[in-house]
Coordinates of C-alpha atoms and ligand atoms in Angstrom, one line a residue:
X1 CA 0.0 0.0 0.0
X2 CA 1.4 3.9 -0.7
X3 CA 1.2 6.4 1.6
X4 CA 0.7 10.2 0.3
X5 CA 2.4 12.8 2.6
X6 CA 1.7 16.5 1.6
X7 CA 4.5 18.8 2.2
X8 CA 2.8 21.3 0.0
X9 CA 2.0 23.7 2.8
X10 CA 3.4 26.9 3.3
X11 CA 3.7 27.3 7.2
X12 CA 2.0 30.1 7.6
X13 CA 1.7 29.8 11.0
X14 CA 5.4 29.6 11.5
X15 CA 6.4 32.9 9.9
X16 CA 9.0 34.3 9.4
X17 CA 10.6 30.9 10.5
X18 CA 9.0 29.3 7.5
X19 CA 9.4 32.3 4.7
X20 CA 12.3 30.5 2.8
X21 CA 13.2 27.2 5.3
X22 CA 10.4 24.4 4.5
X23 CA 8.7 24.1 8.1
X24 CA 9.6 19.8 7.3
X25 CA 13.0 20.5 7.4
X26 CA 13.0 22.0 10.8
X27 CA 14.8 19.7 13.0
X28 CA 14.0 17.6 15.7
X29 CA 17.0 17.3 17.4
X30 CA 19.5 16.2 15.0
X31 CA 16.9 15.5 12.2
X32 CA 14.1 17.3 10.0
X33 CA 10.5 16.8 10.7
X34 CA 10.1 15.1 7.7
X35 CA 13.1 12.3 8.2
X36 CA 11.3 11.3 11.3
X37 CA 8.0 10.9 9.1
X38 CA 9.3 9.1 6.5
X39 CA 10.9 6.5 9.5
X40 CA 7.4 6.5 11.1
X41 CA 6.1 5.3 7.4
X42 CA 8.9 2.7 6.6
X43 CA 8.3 0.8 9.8
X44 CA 5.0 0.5 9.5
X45 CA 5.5 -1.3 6.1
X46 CA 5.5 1.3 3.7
X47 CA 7.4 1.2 1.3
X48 CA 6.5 3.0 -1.7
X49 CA 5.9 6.7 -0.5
X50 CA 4.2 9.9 -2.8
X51 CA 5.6 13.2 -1.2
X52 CA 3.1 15.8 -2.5
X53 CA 5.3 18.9 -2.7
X54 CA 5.9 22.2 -3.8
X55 CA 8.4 23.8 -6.5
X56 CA 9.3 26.3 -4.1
X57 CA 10.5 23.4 -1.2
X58 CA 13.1 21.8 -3.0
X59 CA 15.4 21.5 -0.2
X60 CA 13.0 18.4 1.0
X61 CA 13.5 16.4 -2.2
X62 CA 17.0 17.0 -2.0
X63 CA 17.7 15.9 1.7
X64 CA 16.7 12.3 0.4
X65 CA 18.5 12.7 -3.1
X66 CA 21.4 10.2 -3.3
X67 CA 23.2 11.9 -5.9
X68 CA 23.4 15.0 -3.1
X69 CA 27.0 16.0 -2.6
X70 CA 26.6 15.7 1.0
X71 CA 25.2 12.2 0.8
X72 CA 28.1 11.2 -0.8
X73 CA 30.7 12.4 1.4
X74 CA 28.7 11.2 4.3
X75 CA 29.0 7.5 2.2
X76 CA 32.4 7.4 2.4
X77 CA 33.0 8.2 6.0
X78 CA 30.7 5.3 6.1
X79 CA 28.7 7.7 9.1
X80 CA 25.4 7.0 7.3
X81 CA 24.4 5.4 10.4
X82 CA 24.8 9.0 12.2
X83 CA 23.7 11.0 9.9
X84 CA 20.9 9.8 8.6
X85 CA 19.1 6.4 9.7
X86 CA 16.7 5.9 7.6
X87 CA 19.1 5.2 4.6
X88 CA 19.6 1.4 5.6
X89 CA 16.2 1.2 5.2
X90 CA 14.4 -0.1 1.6
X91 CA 11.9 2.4 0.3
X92 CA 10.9 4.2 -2.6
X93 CA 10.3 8.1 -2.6
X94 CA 7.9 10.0 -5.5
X95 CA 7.3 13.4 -5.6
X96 CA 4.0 15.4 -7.3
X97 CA 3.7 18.9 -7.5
X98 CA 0.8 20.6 -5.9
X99 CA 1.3 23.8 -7.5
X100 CA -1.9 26.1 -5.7
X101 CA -3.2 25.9 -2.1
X102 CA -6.4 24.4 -2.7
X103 CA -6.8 22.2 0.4
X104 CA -5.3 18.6 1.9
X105 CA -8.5 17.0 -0.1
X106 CA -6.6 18.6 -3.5
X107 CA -3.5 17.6 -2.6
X108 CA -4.3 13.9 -1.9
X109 CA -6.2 14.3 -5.7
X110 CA -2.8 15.2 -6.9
X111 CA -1.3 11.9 -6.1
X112 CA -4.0 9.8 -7.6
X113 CA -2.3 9.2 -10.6
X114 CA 0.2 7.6 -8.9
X115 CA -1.5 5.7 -6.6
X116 CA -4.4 4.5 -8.5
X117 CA -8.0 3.5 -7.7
X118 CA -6.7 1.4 -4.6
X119 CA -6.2 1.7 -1.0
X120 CA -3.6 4.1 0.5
X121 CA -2.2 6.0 3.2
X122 CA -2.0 9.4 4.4
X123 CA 0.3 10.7 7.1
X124 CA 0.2 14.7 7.7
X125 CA 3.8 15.8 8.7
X126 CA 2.8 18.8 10.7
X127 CA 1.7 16.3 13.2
X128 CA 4.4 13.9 15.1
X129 CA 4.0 10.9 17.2
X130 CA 6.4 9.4 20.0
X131 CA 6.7 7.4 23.3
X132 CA 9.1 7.6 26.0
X133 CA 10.4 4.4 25.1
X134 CA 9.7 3.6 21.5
X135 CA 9.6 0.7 19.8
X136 CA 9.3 0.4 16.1
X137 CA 8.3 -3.3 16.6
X138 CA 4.3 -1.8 17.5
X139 CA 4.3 1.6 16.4
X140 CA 0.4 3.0 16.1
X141 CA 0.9 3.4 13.0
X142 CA 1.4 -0.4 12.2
X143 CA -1.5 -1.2 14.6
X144 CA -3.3 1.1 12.7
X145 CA -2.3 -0.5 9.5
X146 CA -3.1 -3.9 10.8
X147 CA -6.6 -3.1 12.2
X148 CA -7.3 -1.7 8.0
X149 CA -6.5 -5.5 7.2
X150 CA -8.2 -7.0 9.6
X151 CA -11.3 -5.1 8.8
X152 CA -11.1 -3.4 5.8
X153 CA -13.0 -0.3 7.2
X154 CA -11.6 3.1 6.7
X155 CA -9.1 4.4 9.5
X156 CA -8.8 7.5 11.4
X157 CA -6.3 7.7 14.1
X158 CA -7.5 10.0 16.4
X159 CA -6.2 11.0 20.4
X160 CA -7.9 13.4 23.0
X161 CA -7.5 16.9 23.2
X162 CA -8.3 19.7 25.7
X163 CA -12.1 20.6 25.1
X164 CA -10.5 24.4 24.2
X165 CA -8.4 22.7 21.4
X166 CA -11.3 21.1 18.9
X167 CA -11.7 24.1 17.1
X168 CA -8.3 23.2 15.4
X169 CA -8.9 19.5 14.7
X170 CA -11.3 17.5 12.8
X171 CA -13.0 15.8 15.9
X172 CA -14.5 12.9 15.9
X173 CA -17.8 11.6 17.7
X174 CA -17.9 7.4 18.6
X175 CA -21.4 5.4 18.1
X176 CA -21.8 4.5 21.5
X177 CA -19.4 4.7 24.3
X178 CA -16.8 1.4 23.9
X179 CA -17.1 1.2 20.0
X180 CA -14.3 2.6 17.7
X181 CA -17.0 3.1 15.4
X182 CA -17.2 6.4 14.2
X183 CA -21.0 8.3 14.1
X184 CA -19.6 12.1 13.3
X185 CA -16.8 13.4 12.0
X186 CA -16.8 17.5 12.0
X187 CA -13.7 19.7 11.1
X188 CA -12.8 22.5 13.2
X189 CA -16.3 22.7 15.0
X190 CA -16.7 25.2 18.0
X191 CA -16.6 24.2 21.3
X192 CA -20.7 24.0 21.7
X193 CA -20.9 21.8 18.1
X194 CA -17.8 19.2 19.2
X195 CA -19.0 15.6 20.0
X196 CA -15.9 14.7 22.0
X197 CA -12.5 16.4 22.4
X198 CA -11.2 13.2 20.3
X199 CA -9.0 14.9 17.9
X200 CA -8.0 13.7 14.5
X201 CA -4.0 13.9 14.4
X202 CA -3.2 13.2 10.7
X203 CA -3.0 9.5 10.1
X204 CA -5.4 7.7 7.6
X205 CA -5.7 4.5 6.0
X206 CA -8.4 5.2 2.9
X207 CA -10.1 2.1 1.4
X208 CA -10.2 3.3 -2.7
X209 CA -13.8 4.6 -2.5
X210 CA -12.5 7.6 -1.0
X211 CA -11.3 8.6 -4.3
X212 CA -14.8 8.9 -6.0
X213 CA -16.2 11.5 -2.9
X214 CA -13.2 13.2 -3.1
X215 CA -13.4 13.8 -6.7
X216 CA -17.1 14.8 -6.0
X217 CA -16.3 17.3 -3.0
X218 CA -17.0 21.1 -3.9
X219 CA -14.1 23.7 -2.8
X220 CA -15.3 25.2 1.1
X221 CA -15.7 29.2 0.8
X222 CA -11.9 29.5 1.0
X223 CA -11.7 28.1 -1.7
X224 CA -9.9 24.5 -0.1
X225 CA -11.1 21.0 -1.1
X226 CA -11.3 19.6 2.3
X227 CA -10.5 15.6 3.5
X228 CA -12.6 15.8 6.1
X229 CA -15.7 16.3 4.1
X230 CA -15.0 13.5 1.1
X231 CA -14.6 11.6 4.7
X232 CA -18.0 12.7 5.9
X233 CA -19.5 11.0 2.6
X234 CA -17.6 8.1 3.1
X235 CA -19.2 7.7 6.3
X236 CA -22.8 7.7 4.6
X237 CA -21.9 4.5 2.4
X238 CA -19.5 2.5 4.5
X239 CA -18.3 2.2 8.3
X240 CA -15.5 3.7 9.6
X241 CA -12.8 3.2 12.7
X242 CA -11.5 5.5 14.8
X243 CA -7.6 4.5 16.2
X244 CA -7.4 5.9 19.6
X245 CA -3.6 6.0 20.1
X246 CA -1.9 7.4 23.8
X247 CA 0.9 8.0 22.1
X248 CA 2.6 11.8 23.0
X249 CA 0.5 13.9 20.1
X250 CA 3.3 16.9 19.0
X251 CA 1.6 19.6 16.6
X252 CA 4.6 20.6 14.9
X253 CA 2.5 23.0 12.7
X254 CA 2.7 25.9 15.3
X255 CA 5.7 27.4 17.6
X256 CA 4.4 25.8 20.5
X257 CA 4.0 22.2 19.5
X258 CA 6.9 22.2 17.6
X259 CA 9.4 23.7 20.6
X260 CA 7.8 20.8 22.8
X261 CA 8.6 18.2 20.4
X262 CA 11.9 19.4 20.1
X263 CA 13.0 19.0 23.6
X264 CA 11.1 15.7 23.8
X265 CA 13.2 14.5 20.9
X266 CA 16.4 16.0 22.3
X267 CA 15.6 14.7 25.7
X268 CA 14.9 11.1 24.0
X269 CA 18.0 11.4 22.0
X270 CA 20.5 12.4 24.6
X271 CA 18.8 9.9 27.2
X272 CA 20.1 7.1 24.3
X273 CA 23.3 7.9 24.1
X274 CA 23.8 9.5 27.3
X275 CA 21.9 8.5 30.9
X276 CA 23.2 11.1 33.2
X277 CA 21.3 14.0 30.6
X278 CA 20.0 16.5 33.0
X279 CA 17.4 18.1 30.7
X280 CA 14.0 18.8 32.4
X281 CA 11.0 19.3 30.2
X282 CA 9.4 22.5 31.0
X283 CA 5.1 22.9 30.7
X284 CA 4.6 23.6 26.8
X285 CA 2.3 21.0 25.0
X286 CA 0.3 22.4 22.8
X287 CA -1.5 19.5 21.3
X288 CA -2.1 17.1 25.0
Ligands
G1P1 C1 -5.9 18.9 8.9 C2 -7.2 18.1 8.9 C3 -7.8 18.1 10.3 C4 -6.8 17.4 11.3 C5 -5.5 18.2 11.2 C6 -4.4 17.5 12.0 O1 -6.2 20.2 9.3 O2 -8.1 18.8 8.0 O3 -9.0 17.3 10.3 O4 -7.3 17.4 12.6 O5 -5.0 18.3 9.8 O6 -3.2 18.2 12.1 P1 -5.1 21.4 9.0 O7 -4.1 21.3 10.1 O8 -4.5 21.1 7.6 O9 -5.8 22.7 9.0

């Protein structure tokens, strides 16, 4: 199965941070946002991944370029390992061009060609996931993956969020209390119209009929084609899960999520290599 990861957007929550520097190259410690995305994808199985981009971000198509001058220097010093993990690892990277803002619905269209009418993935890179003691053995996003197999429903991953914080999310609301059945999906409702504070984080796996409603979904008044509401038409015709994951939830999108997710990542780095690190994690988390 492919897994389409738009890195179209233009960070405009991040400026002037984001004016010229791609907000997936931003590091997490000592690597980009998007190098710890494309880890997250490969071990959860997939292999074959569709980076739906912009002209103006080359930068992120060249980080994983072989033929980069850097890569090859870094070859020879045999410090791959060091530098850049995810190397060892087998996978396949595309890139599409998404050449207007028109929404996360649009930019998943753009991809179609590649993908094809079957099922797929989508993992939003503003949005990262961790543990305090990973392992890649069960990440959520291979649970996730094998729950699609299992049932062949649709699934959302989704985690809880202050009640103050739905108005950024697409929110989910559960048939009944101790089903992952999803009854509602809303994006960014108010606080009065939310059916839950269970957040939807950016993790999807789409069984092919979501092609045809997204093809059939009409711009919103800004003008964006939005994935929420081909989902919401989904949801007429077929079930759908919701994957409630406990993981730590870091909205890398904004200042404050992404400075959290920073010192969580330098704080798990540093505890790897180093168990007398003495940083303390001060009170910033946007997304928890
Ligand atoms: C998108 C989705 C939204 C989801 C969010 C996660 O919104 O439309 O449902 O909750 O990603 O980050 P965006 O952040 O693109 O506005």
């Amino acid at each position: 199965m492919k897994v389409i990861i738009p890195v179209a957007g233009q960070g405009t929550r991040m400026l002037p941070l984001t004016k010229s520097l791609p907000k997936e190259m931003l590091p997490l410690y000592n690597k980009p946002i998007i190098q710890h995305i494309i880890f997250e994808c490969v071990m959860a199985g997939f292999k074959e991944i569709i980076l739906v981009s912009s002209p103006d971000k080359l930068s992120i198509e060249s980080f994983f370029n072989d033929a980069h001058p850097t890569h090859q220097r870094i070859n020879t010093k045999s410090e791959m390992g060091l530098a850049c993990d995810i190397d060892a690892l087998d996978y396949q990277i595309s890139v599409v061009y998404q050449t207007e803002p028109l929404g996360l619905g649009h930019a998943i269209l753009c991809a179609e060609p590649l993908v094809g009418q079957n099922d797929f993935a989508v993992v939003l890179p503003d949005v990262v996931l961790t543990r305090d003691h990973p392992s890649y053995q069960t990440t959520a996003l291979k649970q996730m993956r094998q729950s699609f197999v299992l049932t062949k429903q649709s699934q959302i991953m989704i985690h809880e969020v202050d009640p103050k914080e739905v108005i950024n999310y697409g929110i989910v609301g559960l048939d009944g209390q101790s089903t992952s059945e999803i009854g509602q999906l809303i994006e960014k409702p108010s606080i009065d119209e939310a059916p839950s504070n269970l957040a939807v984080l950016g993790r999807y796996i789409l069984g092919r009929e979501i092609w045809h409603h997204l093809r059939q979904t009409d711009p919103d008044c800004r003008g964006e084609i939005q994935l929420t509401t081909a989902l919401m038409q989904l949801l007429q015709h077929e079930p759908m899960s919701a994957f409630l994951t406990e993981d730590k939830v870091f909205d890398c999108g904004q200042m404050a999520g992404y400075a959290a997710a920073f010192i969580q990542f330098t704080l798990q780095s540093r505890g790897q290599r180093d168990n007398t690190a003495k940083v303390t994690m001060p009170k910033i988390n946007a997304m928890n």
